[in-house]
Short mmCIF file of C-alpha atoms in Angstrom, two decimals:
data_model
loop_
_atom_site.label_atom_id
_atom_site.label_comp_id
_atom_site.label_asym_id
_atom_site.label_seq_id
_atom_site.Cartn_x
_atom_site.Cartn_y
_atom_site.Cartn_z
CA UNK A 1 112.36 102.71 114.46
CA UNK A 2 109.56 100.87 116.31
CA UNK A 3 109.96 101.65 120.13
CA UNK A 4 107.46 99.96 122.72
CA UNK A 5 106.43 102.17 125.90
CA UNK A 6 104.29 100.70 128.76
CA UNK A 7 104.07 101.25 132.45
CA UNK A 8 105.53 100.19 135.76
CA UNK A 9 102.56 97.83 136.46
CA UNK A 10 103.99 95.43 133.21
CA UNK A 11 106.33 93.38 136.13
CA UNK A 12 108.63 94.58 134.20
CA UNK A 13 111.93 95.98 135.70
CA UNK A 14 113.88 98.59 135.35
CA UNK A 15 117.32 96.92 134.49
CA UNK A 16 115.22 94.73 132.38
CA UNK A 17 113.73 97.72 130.44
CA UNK A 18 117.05 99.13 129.91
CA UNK A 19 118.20 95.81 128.56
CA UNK A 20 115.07 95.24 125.94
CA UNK A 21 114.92 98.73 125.07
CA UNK A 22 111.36 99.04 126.78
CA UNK A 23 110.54 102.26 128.10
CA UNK A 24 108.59 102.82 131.43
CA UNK A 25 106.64 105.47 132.19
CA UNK A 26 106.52 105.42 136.16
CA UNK A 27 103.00 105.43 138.06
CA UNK A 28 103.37 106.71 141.49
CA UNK A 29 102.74 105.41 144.91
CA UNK A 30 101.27 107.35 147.65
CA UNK A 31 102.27 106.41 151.65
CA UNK A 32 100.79 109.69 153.13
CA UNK A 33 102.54 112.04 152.12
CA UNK A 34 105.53 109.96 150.88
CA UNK A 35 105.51 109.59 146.72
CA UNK A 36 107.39 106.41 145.30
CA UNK A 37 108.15 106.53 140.91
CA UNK A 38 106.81 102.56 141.20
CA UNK A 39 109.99 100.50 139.66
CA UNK A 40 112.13 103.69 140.00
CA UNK A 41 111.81 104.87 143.52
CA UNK A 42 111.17 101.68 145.06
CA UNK A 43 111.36 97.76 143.93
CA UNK A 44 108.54 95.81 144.17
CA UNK A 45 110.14 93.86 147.15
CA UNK A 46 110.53 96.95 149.17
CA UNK A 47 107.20 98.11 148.12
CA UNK A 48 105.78 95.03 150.46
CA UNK A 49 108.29 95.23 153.03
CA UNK A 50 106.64 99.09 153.15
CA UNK A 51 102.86 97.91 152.96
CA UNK A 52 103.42 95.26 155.29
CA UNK A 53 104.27 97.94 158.02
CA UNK A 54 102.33 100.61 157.02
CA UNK A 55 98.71 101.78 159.18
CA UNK A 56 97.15 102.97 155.84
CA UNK A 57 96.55 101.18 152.58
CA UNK A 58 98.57 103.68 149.86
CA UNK A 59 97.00 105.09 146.97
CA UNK A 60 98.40 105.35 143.54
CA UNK A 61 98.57 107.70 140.54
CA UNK A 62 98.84 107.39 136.68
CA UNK A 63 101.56 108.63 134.82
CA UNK A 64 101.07 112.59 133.60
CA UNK A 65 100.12 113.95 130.07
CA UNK A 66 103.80 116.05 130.64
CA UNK A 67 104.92 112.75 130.98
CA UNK A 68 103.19 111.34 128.01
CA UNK A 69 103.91 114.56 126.21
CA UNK A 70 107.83 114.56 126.69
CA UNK A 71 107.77 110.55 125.05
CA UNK A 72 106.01 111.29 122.70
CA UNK A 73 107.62 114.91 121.24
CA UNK A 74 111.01 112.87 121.72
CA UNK A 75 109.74 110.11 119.73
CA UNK A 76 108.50 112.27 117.08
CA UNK A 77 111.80 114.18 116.97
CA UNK A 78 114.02 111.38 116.63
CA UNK A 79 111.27 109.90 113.94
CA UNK A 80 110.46 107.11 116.13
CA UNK A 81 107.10 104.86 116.17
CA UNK A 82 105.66 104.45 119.27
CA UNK A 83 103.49 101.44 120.62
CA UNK A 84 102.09 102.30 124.01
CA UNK A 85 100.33 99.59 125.81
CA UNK A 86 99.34 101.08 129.64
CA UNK A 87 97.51 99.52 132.50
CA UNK A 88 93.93 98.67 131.85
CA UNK A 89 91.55 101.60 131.29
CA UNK A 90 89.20 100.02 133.64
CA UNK A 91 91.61 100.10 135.84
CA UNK A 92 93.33 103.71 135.66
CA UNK A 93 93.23 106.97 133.89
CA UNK A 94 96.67 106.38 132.01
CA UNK A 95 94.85 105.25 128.49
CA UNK A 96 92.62 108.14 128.48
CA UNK A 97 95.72 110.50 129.41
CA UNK A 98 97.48 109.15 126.69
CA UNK A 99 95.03 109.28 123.96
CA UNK A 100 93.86 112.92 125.01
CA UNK A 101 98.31 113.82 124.62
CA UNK A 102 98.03 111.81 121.32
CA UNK A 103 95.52 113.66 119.55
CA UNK A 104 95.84 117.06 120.88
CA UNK A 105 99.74 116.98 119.71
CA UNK A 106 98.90 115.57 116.20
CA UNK A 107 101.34 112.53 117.47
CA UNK A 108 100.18 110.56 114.18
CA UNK A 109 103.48 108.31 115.23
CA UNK A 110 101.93 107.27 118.38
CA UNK A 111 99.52 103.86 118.56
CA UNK A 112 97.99 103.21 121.46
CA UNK A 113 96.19 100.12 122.64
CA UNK A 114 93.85 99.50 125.39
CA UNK A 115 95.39 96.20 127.09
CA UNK A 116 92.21 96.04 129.55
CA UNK A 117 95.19 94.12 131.22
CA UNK A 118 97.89 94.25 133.79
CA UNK A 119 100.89 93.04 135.66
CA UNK A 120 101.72 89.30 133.86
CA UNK A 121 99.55 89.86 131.06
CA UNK A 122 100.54 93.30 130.11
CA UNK A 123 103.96 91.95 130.66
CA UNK A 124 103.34 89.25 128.08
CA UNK A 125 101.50 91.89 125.27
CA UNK A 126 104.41 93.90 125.57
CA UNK A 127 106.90 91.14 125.44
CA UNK A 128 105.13 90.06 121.91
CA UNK A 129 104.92 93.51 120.63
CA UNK A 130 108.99 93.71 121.19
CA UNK A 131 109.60 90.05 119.46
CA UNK A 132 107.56 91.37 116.48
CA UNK A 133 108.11 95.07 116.35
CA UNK A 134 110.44 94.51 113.64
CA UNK A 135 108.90 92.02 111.37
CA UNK A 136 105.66 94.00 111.49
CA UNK A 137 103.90 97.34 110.79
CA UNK A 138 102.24 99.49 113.52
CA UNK A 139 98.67 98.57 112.25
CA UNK A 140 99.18 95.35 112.09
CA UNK A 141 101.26 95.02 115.43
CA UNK A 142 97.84 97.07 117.23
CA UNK A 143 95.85 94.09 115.33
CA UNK A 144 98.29 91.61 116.63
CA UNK A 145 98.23 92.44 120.07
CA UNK A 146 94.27 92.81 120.63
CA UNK A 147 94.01 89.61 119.37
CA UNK A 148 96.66 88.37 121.67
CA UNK A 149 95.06 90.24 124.69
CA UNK A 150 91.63 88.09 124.02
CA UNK A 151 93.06 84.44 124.18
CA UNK A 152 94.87 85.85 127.30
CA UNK A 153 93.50 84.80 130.80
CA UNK A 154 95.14 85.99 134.26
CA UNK A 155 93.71 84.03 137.32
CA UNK A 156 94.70 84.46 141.14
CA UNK A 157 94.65 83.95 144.76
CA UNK A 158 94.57 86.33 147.19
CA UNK A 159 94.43 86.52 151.35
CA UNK A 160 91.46 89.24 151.31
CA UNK A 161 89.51 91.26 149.28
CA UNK A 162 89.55 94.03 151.89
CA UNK A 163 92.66 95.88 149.87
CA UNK A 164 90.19 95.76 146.57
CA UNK A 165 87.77 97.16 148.28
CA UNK A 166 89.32 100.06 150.07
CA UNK A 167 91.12 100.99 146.98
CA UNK A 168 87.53 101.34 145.05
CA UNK A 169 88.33 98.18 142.81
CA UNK A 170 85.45 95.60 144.15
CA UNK A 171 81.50 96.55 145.28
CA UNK A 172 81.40 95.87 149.02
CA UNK A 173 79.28 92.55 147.96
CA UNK A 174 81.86 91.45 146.17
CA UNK A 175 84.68 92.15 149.22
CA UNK A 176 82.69 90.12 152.04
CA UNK A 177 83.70 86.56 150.00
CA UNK A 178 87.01 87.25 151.39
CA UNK A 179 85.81 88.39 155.31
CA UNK A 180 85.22 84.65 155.83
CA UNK A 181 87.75 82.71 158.45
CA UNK A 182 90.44 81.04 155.96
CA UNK A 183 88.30 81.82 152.31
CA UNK A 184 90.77 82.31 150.04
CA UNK A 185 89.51 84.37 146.69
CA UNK A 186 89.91 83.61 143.06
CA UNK A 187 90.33 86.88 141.01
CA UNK A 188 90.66 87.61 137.17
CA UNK A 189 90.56 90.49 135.05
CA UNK A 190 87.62 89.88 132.84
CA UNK A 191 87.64 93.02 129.91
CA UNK A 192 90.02 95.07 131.70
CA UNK A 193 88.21 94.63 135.33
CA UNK A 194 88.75 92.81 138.17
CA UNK A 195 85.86 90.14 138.88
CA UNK A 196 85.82 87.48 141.58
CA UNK A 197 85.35 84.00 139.70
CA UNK A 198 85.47 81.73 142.97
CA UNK A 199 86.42 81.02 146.66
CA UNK A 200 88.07 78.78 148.44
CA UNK A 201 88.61 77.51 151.71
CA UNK A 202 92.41 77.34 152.97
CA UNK A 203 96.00 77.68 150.45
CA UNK A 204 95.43 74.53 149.17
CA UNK A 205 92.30 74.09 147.48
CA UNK A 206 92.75 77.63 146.34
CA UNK A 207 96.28 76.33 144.38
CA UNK A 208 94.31 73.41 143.18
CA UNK A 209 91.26 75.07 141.81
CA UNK A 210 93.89 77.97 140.43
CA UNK A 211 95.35 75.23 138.76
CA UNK A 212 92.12 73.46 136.97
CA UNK A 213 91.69 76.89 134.87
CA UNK A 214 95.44 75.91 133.47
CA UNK A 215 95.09 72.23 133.37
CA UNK A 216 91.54 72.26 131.55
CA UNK A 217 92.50 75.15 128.68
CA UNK A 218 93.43 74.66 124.90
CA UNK A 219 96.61 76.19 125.90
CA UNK A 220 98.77 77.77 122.76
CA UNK A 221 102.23 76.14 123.03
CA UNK A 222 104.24 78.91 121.24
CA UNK A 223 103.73 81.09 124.79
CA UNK A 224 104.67 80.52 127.87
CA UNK A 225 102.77 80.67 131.45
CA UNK A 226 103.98 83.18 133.22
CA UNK A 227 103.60 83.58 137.37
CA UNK A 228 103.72 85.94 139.19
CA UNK A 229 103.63 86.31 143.14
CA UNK A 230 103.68 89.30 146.21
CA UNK A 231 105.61 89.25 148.46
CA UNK A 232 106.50 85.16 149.42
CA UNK A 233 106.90 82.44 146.38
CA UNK A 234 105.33 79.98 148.38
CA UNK A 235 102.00 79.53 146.95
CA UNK A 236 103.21 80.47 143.43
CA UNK A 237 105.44 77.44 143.69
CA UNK A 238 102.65 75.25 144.86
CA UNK A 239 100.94 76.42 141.51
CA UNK A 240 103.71 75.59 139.37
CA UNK A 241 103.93 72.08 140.94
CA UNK A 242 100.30 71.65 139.79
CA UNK A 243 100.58 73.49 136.32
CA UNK A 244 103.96 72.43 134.83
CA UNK A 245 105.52 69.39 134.31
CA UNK A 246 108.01 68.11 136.61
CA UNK A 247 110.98 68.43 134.02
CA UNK A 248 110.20 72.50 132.86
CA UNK A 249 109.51 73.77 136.68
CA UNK A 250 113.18 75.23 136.95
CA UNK A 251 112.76 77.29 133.78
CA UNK A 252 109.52 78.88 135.44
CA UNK A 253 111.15 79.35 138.91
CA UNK A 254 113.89 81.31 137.19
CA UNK A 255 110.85 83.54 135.78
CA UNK A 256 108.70 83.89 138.12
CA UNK A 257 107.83 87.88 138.80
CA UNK A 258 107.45 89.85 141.82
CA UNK A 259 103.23 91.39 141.39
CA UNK A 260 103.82 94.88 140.58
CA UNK A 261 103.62 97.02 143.51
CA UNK A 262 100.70 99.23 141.14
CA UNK A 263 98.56 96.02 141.52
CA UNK A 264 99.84 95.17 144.81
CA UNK A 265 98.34 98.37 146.60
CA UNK A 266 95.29 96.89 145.45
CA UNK A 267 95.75 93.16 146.30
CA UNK A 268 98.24 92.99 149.55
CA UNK A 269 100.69 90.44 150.12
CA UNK A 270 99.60 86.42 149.48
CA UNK A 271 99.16 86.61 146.39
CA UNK A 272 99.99 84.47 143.47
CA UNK A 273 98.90 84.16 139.44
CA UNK A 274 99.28 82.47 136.20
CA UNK A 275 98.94 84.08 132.76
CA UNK A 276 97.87 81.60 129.87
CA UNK A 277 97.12 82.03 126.21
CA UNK A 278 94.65 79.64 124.49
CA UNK A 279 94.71 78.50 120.95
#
């Protein structure tokens, strides 16, 4: 059997895990001296309830190679397949961790691929890899989703850069676009990183020029936007005003995600995305 393993920065939860048959290999949260199992110890929701009154920005930490180890000898055991898509490697140690437990154990069952993505579209990689796990092999489900992961674009808003920065993920250069009164930035994760692609000056022209990326792509019908948002839904539901027709918004309110509370160390609360596929 063809099993599919990511991370807790996927927005996926746990109950919804359990219900797929995804497994999640927890990355940790640090408050001090406080440790959180991200998805498992603590919701995303109470993650930003926690950050909101907290004097320090948290750190966080990749899943173990014991970790890694134990899913993969269990796999191999039971004569499972494993697909394995983790956070971006340009964004944490997890892909390296895994391939260095992969080849040191022989795991020839394991395939790994390098997402260079997170939150929504990791979510949406592994979603694919689980709706054609069975209909495909393991090489050609690693071809499938790489080629996914390229027409994939992730764009957001966010209140400041200042979390980026502090947690090492933007040059100071790149942080002072966001130390302007009422600048809102425009982030995406261009080959696994994250890049600043604009600013803007208030909510509202940030939703609108969010939205232009959407409006103005060859988007792929066959997948869906997804949107994601930390910890209020108000500006994501500005964005789906602009995105989606008037007649579909429900169905994308009902899926909206909380931002993974991985990601959210690094971007605070205010924050809202859309993941789109092009043709």
């Amino acid at each position: 059997m063809i099993r599919i393993v990511t991370d807790s920065s996927a927005d996926i939860t746990v109950s919804e895990a359990n219900e797929k048959g995804i497994t999640i290999l927890p990355l940790t949260i640090n408050f001090g001296s406080e440790q959180y199992r991200a998805c498992f110890d603590i919701t995303n929701e109470e993650f930003y309830k926690k950050l909101q009154g907290s004097k320090t920005i948290p750190t966080t930490s990749q899943a173990s190679p014991l970790q890694y180890e134990e899913e993969f000898q269990r796999a191999k055991d039971n004569g499972d397949t494993l697909i394995v898509l983790p956070i971006s490697r340009k964004l944490s140690g997890s892909y390296q961790c895994a391939q260095m437990v992969k080849n040191q154990g022989n795991f020839d069952n394991v395939y790994i691929v390098d997402t260079l993505s997170t939150v929504g579209k990791l979510r949406l990689l592994v979603m694919e890899a689980l709706r054609v796990k069975d209909t495909m092999s393991p090489e050609e489900i690693v071809a499938h989703i790489e080629s996914l992961r390229d027409r994939t674009t992730l764009v957001a808003l966010v209140d400041t850069l200042e979390y980026l920065f502090k947690g090492g993920r933007l040059s100071k250069t790149s942080a002072m676009i966001g130390t302007m009164l009422n600048i809102k930035p425009l982030i995406t994760i261009d080959h696994g990183e994250i890049k600043v692609i604009g600013k803007s000056m208030g909510v509202r022209k940030a939703v609108d020029n969010l939205s232009k990326y959407v409006l103005e792509a060859d988007i792929d019908p066959d997948y869906d936007l997804i949107f994601g948002y930390s910890p209020s839904n108000d500006r994501v539901l500005k964005l789906i005003d602009k995105c989606v027709e008037e007649d579909k918004r429900q169905y994308y309110i009902d899926n909206m995600q909380v931002l993974s509370s991985i990601v959210g160390v690094h971007t605070g609360p205010g924050a809202a995305y859309v993941v789109y596929v092009t043709k």
